[in-house]
Coordinates of C-alpha atoms in Angstrom, one line a residue:
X28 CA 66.6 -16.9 66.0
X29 CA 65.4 -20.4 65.2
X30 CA 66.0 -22.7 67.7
X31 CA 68.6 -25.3 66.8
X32 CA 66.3 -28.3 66.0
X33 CA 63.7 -26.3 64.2
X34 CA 67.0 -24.6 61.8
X35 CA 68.6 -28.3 61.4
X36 CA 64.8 -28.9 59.9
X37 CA 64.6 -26.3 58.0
X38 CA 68.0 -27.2 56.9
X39 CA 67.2 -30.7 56.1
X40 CA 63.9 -29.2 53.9
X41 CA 65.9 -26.9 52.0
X42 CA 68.6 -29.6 50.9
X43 CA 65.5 -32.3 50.3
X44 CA 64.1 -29.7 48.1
X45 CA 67.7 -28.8 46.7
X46 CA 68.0 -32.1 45.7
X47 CA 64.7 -32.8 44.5
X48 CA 65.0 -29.7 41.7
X49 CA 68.6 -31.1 41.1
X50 CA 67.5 -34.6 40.5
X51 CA 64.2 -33.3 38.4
X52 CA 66.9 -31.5 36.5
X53 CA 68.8 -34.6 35.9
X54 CA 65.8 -36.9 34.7
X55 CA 64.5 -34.3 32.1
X56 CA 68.3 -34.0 31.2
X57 CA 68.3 -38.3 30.9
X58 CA 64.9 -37.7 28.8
X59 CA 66.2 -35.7 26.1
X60 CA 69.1 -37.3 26.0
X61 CA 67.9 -40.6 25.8
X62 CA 65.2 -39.5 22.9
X63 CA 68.2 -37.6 21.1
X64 CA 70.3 -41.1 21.3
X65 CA 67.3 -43.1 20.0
X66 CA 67.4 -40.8 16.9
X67 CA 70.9 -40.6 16.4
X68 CA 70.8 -44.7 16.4
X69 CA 68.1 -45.0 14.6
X70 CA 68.7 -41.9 11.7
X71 CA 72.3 -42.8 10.9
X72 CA 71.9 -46.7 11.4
X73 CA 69.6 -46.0 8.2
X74 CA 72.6 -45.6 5.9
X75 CA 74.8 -48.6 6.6
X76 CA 74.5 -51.6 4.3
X77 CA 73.2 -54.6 5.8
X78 CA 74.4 -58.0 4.2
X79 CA 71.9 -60.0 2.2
X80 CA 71.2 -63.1 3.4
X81 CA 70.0 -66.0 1.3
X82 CA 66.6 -67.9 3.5
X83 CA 65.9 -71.8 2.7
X84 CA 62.4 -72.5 3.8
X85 CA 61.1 -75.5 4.9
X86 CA 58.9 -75.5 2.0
X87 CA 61.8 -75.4 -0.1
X88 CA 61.9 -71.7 -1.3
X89 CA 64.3 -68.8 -1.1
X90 CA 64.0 -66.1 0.0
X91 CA 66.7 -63.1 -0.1
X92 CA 66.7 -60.1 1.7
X93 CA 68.4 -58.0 4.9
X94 CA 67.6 -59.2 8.1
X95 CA 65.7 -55.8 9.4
X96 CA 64.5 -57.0 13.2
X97 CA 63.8 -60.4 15.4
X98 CA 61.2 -60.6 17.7
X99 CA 59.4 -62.9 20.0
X100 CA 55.7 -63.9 17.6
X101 CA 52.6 -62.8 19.6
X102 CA 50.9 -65.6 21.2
X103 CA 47.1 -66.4 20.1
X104 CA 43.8 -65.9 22.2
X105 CA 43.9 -69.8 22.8
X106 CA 47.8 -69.8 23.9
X107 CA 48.6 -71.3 20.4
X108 CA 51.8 -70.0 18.4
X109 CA 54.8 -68.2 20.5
X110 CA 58.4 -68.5 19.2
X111 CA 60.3 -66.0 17.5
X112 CA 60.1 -64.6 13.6
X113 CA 62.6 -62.6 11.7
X114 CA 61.5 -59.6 9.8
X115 CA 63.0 -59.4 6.3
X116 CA 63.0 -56.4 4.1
X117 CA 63.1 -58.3 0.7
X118 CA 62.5 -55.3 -1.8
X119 CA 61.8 -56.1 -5.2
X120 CA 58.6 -53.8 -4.9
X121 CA 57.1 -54.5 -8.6
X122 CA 57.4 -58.5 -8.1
X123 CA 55.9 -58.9 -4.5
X124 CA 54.1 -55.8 -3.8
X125 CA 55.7 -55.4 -0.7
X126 CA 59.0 -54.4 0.7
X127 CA 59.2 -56.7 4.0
X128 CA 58.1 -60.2 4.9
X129 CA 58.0 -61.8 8.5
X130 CA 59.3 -65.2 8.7
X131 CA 58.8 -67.6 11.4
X132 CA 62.3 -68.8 12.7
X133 CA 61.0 -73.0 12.4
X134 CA 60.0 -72.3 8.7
X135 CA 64.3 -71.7 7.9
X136 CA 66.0 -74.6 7.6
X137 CA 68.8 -72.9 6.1
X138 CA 71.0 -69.4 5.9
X139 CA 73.7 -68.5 3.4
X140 CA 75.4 -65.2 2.5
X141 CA 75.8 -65.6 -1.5
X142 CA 78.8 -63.3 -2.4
X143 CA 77.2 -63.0 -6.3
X144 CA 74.4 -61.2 -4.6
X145 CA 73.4 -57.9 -5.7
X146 CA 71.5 -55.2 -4.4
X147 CA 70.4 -53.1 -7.2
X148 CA 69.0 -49.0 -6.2
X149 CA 66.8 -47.9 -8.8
X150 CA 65.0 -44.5 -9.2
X151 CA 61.5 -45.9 -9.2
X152 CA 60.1 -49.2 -7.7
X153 CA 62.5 -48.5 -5.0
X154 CA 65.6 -51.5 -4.6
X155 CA 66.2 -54.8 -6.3
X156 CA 67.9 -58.2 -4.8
X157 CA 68.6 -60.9 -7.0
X158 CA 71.5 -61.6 -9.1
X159 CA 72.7 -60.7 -12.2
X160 CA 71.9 -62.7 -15.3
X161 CA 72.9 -60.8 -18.4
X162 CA 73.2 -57.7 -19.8
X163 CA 71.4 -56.5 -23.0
X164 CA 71.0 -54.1 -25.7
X165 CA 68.2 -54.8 -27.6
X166 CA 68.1 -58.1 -29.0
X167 CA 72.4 -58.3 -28.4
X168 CA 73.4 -59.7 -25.6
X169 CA 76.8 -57.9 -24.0
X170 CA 77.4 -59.8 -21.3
X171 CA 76.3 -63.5 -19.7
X172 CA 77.0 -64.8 -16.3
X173 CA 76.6 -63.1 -13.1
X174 CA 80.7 -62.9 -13.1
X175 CA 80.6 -61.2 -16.6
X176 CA 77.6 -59.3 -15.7
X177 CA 78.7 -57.7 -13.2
X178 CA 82.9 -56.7 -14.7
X179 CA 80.9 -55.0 -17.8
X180 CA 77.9 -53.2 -15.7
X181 CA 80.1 -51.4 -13.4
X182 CA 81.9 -49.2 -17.0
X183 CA 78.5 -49.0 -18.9
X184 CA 76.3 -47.6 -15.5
X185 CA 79.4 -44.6 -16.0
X186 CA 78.9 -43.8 -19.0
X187 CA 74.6 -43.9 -18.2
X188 CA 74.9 -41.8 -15.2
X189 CA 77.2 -39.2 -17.4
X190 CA 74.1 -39.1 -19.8
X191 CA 71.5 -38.7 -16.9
X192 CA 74.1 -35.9 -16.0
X193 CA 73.7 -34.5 -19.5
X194 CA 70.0 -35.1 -19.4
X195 CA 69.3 -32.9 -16.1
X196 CA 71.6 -30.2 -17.0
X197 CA 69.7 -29.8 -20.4
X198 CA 66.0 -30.2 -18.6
X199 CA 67.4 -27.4 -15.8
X200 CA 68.9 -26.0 -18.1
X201 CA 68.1 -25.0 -21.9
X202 CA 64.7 -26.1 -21.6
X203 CA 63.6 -24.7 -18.1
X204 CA 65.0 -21.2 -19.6
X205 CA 62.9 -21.5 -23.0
X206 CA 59.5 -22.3 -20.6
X207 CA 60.3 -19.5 -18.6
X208 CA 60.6 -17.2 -22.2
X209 CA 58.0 -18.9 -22.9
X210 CA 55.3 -18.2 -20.1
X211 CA 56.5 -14.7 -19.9
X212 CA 55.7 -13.8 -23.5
X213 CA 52.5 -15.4 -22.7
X214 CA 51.8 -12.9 -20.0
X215 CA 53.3 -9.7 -22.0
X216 CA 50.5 -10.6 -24.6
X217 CA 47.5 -10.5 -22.2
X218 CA 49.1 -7.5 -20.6
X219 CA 49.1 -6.0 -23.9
X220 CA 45.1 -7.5 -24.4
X221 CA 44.5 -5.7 -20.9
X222 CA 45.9 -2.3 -21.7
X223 CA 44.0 0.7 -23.1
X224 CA 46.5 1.0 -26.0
X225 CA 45.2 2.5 -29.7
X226 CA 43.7 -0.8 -32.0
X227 CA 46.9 -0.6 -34.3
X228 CA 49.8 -0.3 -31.3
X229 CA 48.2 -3.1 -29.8
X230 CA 47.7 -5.7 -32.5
X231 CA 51.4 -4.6 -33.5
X232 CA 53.0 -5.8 -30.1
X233 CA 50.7 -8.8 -29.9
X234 CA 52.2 -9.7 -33.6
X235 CA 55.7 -9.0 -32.4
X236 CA 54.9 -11.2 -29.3
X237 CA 54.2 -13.8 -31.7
X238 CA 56.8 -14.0 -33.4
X239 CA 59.1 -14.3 -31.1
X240 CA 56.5 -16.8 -29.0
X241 CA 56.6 -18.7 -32.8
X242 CA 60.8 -18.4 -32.4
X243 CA 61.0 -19.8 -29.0
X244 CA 58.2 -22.9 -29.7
X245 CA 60.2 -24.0 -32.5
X246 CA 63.5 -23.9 -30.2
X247 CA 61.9 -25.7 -27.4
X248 CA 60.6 -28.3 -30.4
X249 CA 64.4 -28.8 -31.0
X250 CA 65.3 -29.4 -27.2
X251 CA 62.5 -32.0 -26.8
X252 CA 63.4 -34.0 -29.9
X253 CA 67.5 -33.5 -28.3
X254 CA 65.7 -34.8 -24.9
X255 CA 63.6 -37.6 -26.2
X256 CA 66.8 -39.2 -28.3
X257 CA 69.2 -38.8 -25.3
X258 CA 66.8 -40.6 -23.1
X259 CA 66.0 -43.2 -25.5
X260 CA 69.8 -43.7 -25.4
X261 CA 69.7 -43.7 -21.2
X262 CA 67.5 -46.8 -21.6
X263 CA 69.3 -48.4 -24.2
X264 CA 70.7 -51.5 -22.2
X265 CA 68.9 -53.2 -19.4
X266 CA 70.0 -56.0 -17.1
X267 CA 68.6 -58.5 -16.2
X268 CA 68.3 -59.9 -12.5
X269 CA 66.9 -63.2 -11.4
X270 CA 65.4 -62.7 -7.8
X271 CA 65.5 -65.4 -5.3
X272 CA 62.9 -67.6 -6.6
X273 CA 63.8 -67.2 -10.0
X274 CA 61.7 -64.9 -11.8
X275 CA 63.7 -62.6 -14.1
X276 CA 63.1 -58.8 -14.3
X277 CA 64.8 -56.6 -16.9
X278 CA 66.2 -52.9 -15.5
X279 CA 67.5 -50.4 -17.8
X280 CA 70.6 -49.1 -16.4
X281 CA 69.8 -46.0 -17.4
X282 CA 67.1 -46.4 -14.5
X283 CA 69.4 -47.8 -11.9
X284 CA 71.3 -45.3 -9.2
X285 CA 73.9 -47.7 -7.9
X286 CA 74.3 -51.6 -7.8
X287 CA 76.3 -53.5 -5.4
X288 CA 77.3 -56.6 -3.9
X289 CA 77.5 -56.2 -0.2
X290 CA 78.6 -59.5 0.4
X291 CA 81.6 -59.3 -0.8
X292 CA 82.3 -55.7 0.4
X293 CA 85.4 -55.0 2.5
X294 CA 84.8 -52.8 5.6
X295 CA 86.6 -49.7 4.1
X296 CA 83.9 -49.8 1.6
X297 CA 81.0 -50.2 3.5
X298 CA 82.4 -46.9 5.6
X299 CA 82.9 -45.2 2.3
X300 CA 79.4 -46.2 1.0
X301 CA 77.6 -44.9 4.2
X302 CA 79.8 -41.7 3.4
X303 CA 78.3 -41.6 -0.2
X304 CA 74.4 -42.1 1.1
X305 CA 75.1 -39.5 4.2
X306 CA 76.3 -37.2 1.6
X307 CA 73.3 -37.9 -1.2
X308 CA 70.5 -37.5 1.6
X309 CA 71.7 -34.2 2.7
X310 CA 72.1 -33.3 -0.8
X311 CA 70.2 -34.9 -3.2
X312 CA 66.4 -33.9 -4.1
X313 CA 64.1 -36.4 -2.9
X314 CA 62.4 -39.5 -5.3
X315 CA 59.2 -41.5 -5.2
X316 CA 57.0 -38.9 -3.2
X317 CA 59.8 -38.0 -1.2
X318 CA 60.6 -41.7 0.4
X319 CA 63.9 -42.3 -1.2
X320 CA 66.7 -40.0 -2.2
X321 CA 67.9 -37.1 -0.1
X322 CA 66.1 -34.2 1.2
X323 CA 68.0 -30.9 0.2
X324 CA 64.7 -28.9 -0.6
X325 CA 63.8 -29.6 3.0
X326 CA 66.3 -28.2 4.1
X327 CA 66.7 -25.5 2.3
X328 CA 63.1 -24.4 2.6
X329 CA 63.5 -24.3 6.3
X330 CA 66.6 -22.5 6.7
X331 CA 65.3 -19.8 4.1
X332 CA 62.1 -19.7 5.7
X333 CA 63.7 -19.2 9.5
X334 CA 65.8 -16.6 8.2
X335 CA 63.1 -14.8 6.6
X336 CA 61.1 -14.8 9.7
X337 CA 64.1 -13.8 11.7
X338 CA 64.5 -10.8 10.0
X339 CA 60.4 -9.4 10.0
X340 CA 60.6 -10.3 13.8
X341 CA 63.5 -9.1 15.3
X342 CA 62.6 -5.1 14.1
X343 CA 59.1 -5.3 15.0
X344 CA 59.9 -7.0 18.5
X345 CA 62.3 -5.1 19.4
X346 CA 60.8 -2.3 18.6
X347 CA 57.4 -2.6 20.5
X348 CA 59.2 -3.8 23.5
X349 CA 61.8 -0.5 23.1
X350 CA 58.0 1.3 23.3
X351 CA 57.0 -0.5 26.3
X352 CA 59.8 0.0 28.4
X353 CA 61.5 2.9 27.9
X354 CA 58.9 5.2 26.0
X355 CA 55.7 4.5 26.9
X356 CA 54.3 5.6 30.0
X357 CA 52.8 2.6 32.6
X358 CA 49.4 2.6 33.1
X359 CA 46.2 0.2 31.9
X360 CA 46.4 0.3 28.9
X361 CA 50.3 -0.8 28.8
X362 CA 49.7 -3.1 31.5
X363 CA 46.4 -4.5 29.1
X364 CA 49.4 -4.2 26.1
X365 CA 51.5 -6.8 28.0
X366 CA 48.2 -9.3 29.2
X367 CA 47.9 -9.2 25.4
X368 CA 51.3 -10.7 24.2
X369 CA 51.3 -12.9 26.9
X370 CA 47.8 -14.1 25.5
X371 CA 49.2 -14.2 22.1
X372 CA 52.1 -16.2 22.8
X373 CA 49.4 -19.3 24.3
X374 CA 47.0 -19.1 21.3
X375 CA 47.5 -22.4 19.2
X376 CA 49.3 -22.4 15.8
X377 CA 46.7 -23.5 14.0
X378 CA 44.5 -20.4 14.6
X379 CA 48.1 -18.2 13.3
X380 CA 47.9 -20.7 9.8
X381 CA 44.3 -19.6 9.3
X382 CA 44.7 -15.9 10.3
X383 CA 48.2 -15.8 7.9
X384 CA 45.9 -17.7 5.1
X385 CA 43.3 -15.1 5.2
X386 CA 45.2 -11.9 6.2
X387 CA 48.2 -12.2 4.2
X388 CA 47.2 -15.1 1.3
X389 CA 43.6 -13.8 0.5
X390 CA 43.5 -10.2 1.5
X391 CA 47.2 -8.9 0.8
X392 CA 48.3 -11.4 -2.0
X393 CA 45.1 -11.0 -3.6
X394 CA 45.2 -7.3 -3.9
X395 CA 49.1 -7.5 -4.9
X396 CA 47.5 -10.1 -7.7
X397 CA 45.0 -7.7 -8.9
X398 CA 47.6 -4.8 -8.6
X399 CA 50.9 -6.0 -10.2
X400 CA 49.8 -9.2 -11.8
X401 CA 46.8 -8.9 -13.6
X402 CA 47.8 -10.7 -16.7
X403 CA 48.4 -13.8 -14.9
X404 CA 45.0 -13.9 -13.1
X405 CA 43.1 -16.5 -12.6
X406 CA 46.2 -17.8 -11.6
X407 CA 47.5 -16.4 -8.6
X408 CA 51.1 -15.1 -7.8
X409 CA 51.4 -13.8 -4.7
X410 CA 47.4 -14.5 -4.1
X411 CA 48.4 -18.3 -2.8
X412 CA 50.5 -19.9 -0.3
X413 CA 54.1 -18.9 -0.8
X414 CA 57.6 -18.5 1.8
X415 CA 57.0 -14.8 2.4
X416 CA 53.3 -15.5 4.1
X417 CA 55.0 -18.6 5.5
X418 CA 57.7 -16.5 7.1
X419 CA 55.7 -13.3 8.4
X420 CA 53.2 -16.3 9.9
X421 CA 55.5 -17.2 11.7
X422 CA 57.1 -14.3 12.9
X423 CA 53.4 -13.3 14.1
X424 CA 54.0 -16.7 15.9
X425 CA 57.1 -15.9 17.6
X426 CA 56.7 -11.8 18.1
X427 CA 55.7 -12.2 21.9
X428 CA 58.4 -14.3 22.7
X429 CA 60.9 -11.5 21.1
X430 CA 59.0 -8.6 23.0
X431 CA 59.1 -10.6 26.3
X432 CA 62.6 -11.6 25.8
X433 CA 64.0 -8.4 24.5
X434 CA 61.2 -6.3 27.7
X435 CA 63.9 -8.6 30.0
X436 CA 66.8 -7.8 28.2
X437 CA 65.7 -4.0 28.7
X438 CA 64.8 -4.5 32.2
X439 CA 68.5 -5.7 33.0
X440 CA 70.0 -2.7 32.1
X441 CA 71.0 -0.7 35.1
X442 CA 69.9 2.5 35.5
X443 CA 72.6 4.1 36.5
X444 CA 74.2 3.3 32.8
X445 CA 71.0 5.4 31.9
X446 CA 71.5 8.5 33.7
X447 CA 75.4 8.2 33.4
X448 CA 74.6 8.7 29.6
X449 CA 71.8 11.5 29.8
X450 CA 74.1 13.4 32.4
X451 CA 76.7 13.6 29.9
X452 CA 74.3 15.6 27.5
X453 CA 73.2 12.8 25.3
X454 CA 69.4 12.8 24.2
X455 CA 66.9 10.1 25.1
X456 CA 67.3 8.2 21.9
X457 CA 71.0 8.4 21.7
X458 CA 70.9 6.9 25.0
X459 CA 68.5 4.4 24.0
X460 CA 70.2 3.6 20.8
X461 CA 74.0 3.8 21.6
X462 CA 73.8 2.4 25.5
X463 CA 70.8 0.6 26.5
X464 CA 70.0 -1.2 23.5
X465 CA 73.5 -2.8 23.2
X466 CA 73.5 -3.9 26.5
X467 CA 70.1 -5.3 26.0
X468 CA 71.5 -7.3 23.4
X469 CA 72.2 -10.9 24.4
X470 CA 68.8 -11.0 25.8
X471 CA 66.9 -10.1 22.4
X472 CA 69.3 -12.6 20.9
X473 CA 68.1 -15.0 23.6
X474 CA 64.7 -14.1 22.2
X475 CA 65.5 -14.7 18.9
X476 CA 66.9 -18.0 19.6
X477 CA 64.1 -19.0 21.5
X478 CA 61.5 -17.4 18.2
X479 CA 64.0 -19.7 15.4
X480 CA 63.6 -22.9 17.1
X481 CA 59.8 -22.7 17.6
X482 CA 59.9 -21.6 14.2
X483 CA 62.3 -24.4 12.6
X484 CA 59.9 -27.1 14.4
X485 CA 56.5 -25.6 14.0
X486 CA 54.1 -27.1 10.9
X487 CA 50.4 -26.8 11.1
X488 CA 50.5 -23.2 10.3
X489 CA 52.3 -23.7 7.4
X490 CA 50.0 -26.6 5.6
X491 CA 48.0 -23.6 5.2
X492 CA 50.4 -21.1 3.9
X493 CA 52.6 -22.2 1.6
X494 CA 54.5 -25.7 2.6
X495 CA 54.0 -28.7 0.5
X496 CA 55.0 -31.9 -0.2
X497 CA 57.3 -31.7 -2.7
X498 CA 57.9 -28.3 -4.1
X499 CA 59.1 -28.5 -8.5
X500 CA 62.0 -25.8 -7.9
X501 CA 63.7 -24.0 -4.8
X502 CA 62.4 -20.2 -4.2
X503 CA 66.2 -18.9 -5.5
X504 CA 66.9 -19.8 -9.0
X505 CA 69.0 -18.2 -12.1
X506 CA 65.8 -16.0 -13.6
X507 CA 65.1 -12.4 -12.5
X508 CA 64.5 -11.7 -9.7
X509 CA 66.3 -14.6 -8.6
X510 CA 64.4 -14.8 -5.2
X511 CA 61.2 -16.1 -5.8
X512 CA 59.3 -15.4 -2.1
X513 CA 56.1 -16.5 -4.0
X514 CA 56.5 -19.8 -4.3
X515 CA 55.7 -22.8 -1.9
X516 CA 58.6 -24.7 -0.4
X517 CA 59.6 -27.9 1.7
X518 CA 59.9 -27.9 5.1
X519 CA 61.6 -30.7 7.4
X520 CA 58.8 -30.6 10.0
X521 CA 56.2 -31.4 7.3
X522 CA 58.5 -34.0 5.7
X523 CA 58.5 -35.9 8.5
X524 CA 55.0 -35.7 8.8
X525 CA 54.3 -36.6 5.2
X526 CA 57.2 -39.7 5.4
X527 CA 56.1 -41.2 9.0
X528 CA 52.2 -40.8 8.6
X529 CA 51.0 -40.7 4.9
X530 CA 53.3 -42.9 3.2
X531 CA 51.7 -45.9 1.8
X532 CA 54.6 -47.7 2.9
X533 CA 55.6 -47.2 6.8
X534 CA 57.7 -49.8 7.5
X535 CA 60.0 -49.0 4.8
X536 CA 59.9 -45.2 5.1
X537 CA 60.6 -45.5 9.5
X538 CA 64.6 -45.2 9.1
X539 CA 64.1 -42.4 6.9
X540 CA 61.7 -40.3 9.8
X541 CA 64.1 -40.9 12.3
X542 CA 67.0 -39.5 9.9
X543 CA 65.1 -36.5 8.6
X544 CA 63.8 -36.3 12.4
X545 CA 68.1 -36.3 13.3
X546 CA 68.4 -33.6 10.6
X547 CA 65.9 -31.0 12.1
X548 CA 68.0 -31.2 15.4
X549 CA 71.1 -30.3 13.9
X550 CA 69.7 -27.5 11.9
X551 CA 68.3 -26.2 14.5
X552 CA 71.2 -27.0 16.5
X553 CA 73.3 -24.6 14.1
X554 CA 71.2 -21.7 13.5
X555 CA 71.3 -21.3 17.2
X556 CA 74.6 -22.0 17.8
X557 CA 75.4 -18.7 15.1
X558 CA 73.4 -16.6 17.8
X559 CA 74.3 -18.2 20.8
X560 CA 78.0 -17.3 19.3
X561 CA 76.8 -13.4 18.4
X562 CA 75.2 -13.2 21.9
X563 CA 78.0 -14.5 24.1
X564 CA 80.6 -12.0 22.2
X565 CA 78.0 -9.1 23.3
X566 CA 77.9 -10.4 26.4
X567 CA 82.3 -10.1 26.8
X568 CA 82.0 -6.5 24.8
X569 CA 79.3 -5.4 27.4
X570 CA 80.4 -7.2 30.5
X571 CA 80.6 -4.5 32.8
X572 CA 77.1 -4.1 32.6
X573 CA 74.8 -6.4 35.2
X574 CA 73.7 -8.3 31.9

């Protein structure tokens, strides 16, 4: 036995340390949760409508704009300047060429809130404020006055955004379906070029080919006139605004996706407009190279592209590690088997993107390409980055941690359960499949929760493999086959990415990283809550086990 002052030291070291771990615990608990609350703020802080505030200079200029920050001005080398400057983000892109202005706080001599003030949204050239002058069609003028203005915009932007209704549904729509005719009677007559049919078969199919190809060019003819006169229509009437230092600047309202006067906004609208621009970001496709709008691709490439992977990896993880521990017999080369997925789960995700680009890209979508798709060659199909190579990158990624995780789950299992169920005169694998493996369960489900969030957040390998920037239609559409694992998607990682660093405008595009940033969490957030949900019900059904 210790003697009593050496045990009341040792008992003093073993609480210090307890504490310690318990208070290293709580400050990487405080770190998270402080960067998760400096999101949050900053993401949904993005959507609420700041008043527009009218700036007198001393020079006698105006300036109008939202108030976007305040902050103390950097002082020179000789000790010169100091005080404090407001930063203003006055829009009106295709006037200034900028979206924000600092203003030093001497230079303002005078702050109003004009209730006449409107902020205009536009689909290009980002947002207007000014005020409204008049509102034209052609040469007639339909409305005068900012009062009038603004009573007749509010009916006829309606009626324009039922027409760019109209005008989508009949691009998605009619026309996309004639291209798609189109470009496949295209590739039905090289594949009849490429076949080894008679001379007479051959020019007969390519003549029926064109005929219907002559059928379909005249519809599409048809749509395009029907599209060219409905959006000479959209852009029928314009408005005009009159920013703050007078210049005037004619918008179709065709062009326009909301206007507004947030001055003179009660608070139940204000709620109700963050509601609407909440709603559009989650579910709207993006605009001007993806620094506006919402972000629905995004997210709908991700969540495809983590299911996709979940399903490749779980089979093959749990599979190998079923091998490992319950088949295969230890020895070096097991033990080498295991230093291997250990190693694999360190190597950087970088060298996966390039492996997945020339495994699966060149060598297996190539030969699929020169296989099944000939017709289409020198344009690749499958032979380029796409979501399928994407998703089995990634579960190359994220196989170790599945083995690992599932090895544990396996190792858990008591053995007793084992030889309960081969004393009762079942086989090996019906023991393995009907007893072990569901007990095992919550820890492969761990593994897989651990494999979708590494893969949700994970973007250099896919630059390489089949992500871009902005991606012209989702991989699931109305045309046969309907899933379309060829083609190259949006993902929220590379989003942010693209938005925060090559954006040509940063400051404008910094709310809008922090949002799509809060977005990834939550995604994330939910995938895992759906397994963390399956695996705890597992758990209860198999809680007699040691588990």
């Amino acid at each position: 036995m210790l003697p009593s002052a050496a045990r009341r030291r040792a008992d003093r070291l073993g609480q210090s340390l307890t504490w310690l771990c318990a208070g290293a615990l709580a400050f990487n608990l405080l770190l998270a949760l402080g960067l998760l609350l400096l999101i949050a703020v900053s993401g949904l802080g993005y959507f609420w409508q700041q008043p527009l505030v009218l700036l007198t200079l001393r020079d006698g200029s105006q300036v109008l704009g939202e108030i976007q920050g305040h902050e103390e001005i950097p002082a020179a080398q000789d000790g010169s300047g100091g005080g404090m400057r407001t930063r203003l983000k006055i829009a009106n892109r295709d006037l200034y060429g900028l979206d924000f202005r600092w203003i030093d706080d001497d230079q303002i001599v005078g702050r109003a809130a004009p209730a006449d003030a409107v902020l205009v949204e536009r689909f290009e050239w980002g947002n207007f404020f000014g005020t409204m002058r008049a509102l034209r069609r052609g040469d007639q003028e339909l409305a005068s006055g900012p009062a009038a203005t603004w009573a007749a915009f509010g009916p006829l932007h309606r009626e324009k955004m039922r027409q760019r209704a109209a005008i989508s549904a009949l691009e998605k729509g009619a026309i996309s379906d004639v291209n798609y005719q189109i470009e496949r009677g295209r590739l039905a007559a090289r594949r009849v070029e490429l076949s080894s049919l008679p001379e007479a078969e051959r020019a007969e199919r390519l003549a029926e080919i064109h005929r219907q190809q002559v059928a379909l060019q005249a519809q599409y003819e048809a749509l395009a006139a029907q599209l060219f006169a409905a959006r000479e229509e959209l852009d029928a009437e314009t408005v005009v605004m009159v920013s703050a230092d007078g210049r005037e600047k004619a918008i179709p309202v065709g062009a326009i996706v909301m206007a507004l006067q947030p001055n003179a906004m009660s608070t139940w609208q204000m709620v109700r407009l963050y509601g609407q621009r909440l709603w559009a970001f989650v579910a709207d496709d993006p605009r001007e190279s993806n620094t506006e709008g919402g972000i629905f691709p995004a997210i709908f490439g991700t969540v495809m592209m983590v299911f996709l992977m979940s399903f490749v990896v779980a089979p093959f993880g749990v599979v190998a590690a079923l091998y490992l521990r319950e088949y295969a017999r230890e020895g070096a080369f097991v033990r080498m088997v295991r230093i291997a997925v250990n190693n694999l789960a360190g190597v950087p995700s970088i060298v996966f993107g390039v492996f997945g680009l020339g495994f699966f890209v060149y060598l297996i979508g190539g030969s699929i390409d020169r296989l099944f798709y000939p017709e289409a060659l020198p344009t690749p199909t499958f032979g380029t980055g796409g979501i399928l190579w994407a998703s089995l990158t990634l579960a190359l990624l994220t196989v170790p941690v599945v083995i690992v995780a599932t090895e544990e789950g396996l190792a858990a299992v008591p053995r007793v359960v084992r030889e309960g169920s081969l004393a009762l005169g079942a086989t090996k694998f019906e023991t393995t499949w009907r007893v072990v493996l569901p007990a095992a369960a919550p820890g492969i489900l761990t593994g897989m929760i651990l494999a979708m969030a590494r893969a949700a957040g994970e973007v250099a390998p896919l630059m390489i493999v089949g992500m871009v920037k902005l991606a012209p239609a989702l991989p699931i559409d109305g045309h046969f086959p309907f899933v379309h694992l060829e083609r190259k998607f949006m993902h929220l990682g590379f989003h942010i990415y693209d938005v925060g660093f090559q954006s040509p405008n940063v400051e404008a595009t910094q709310p809008l990283v922090f949002a799509t940033a809060l977005l990834l969490v939550l995604v994330v957030v939910a995938m895992n809550l759906i397994a963390v949900v399956a695996r705890n019900r597992l758990r209860s059904r198999y809680a007699s086990s040691a588990v």
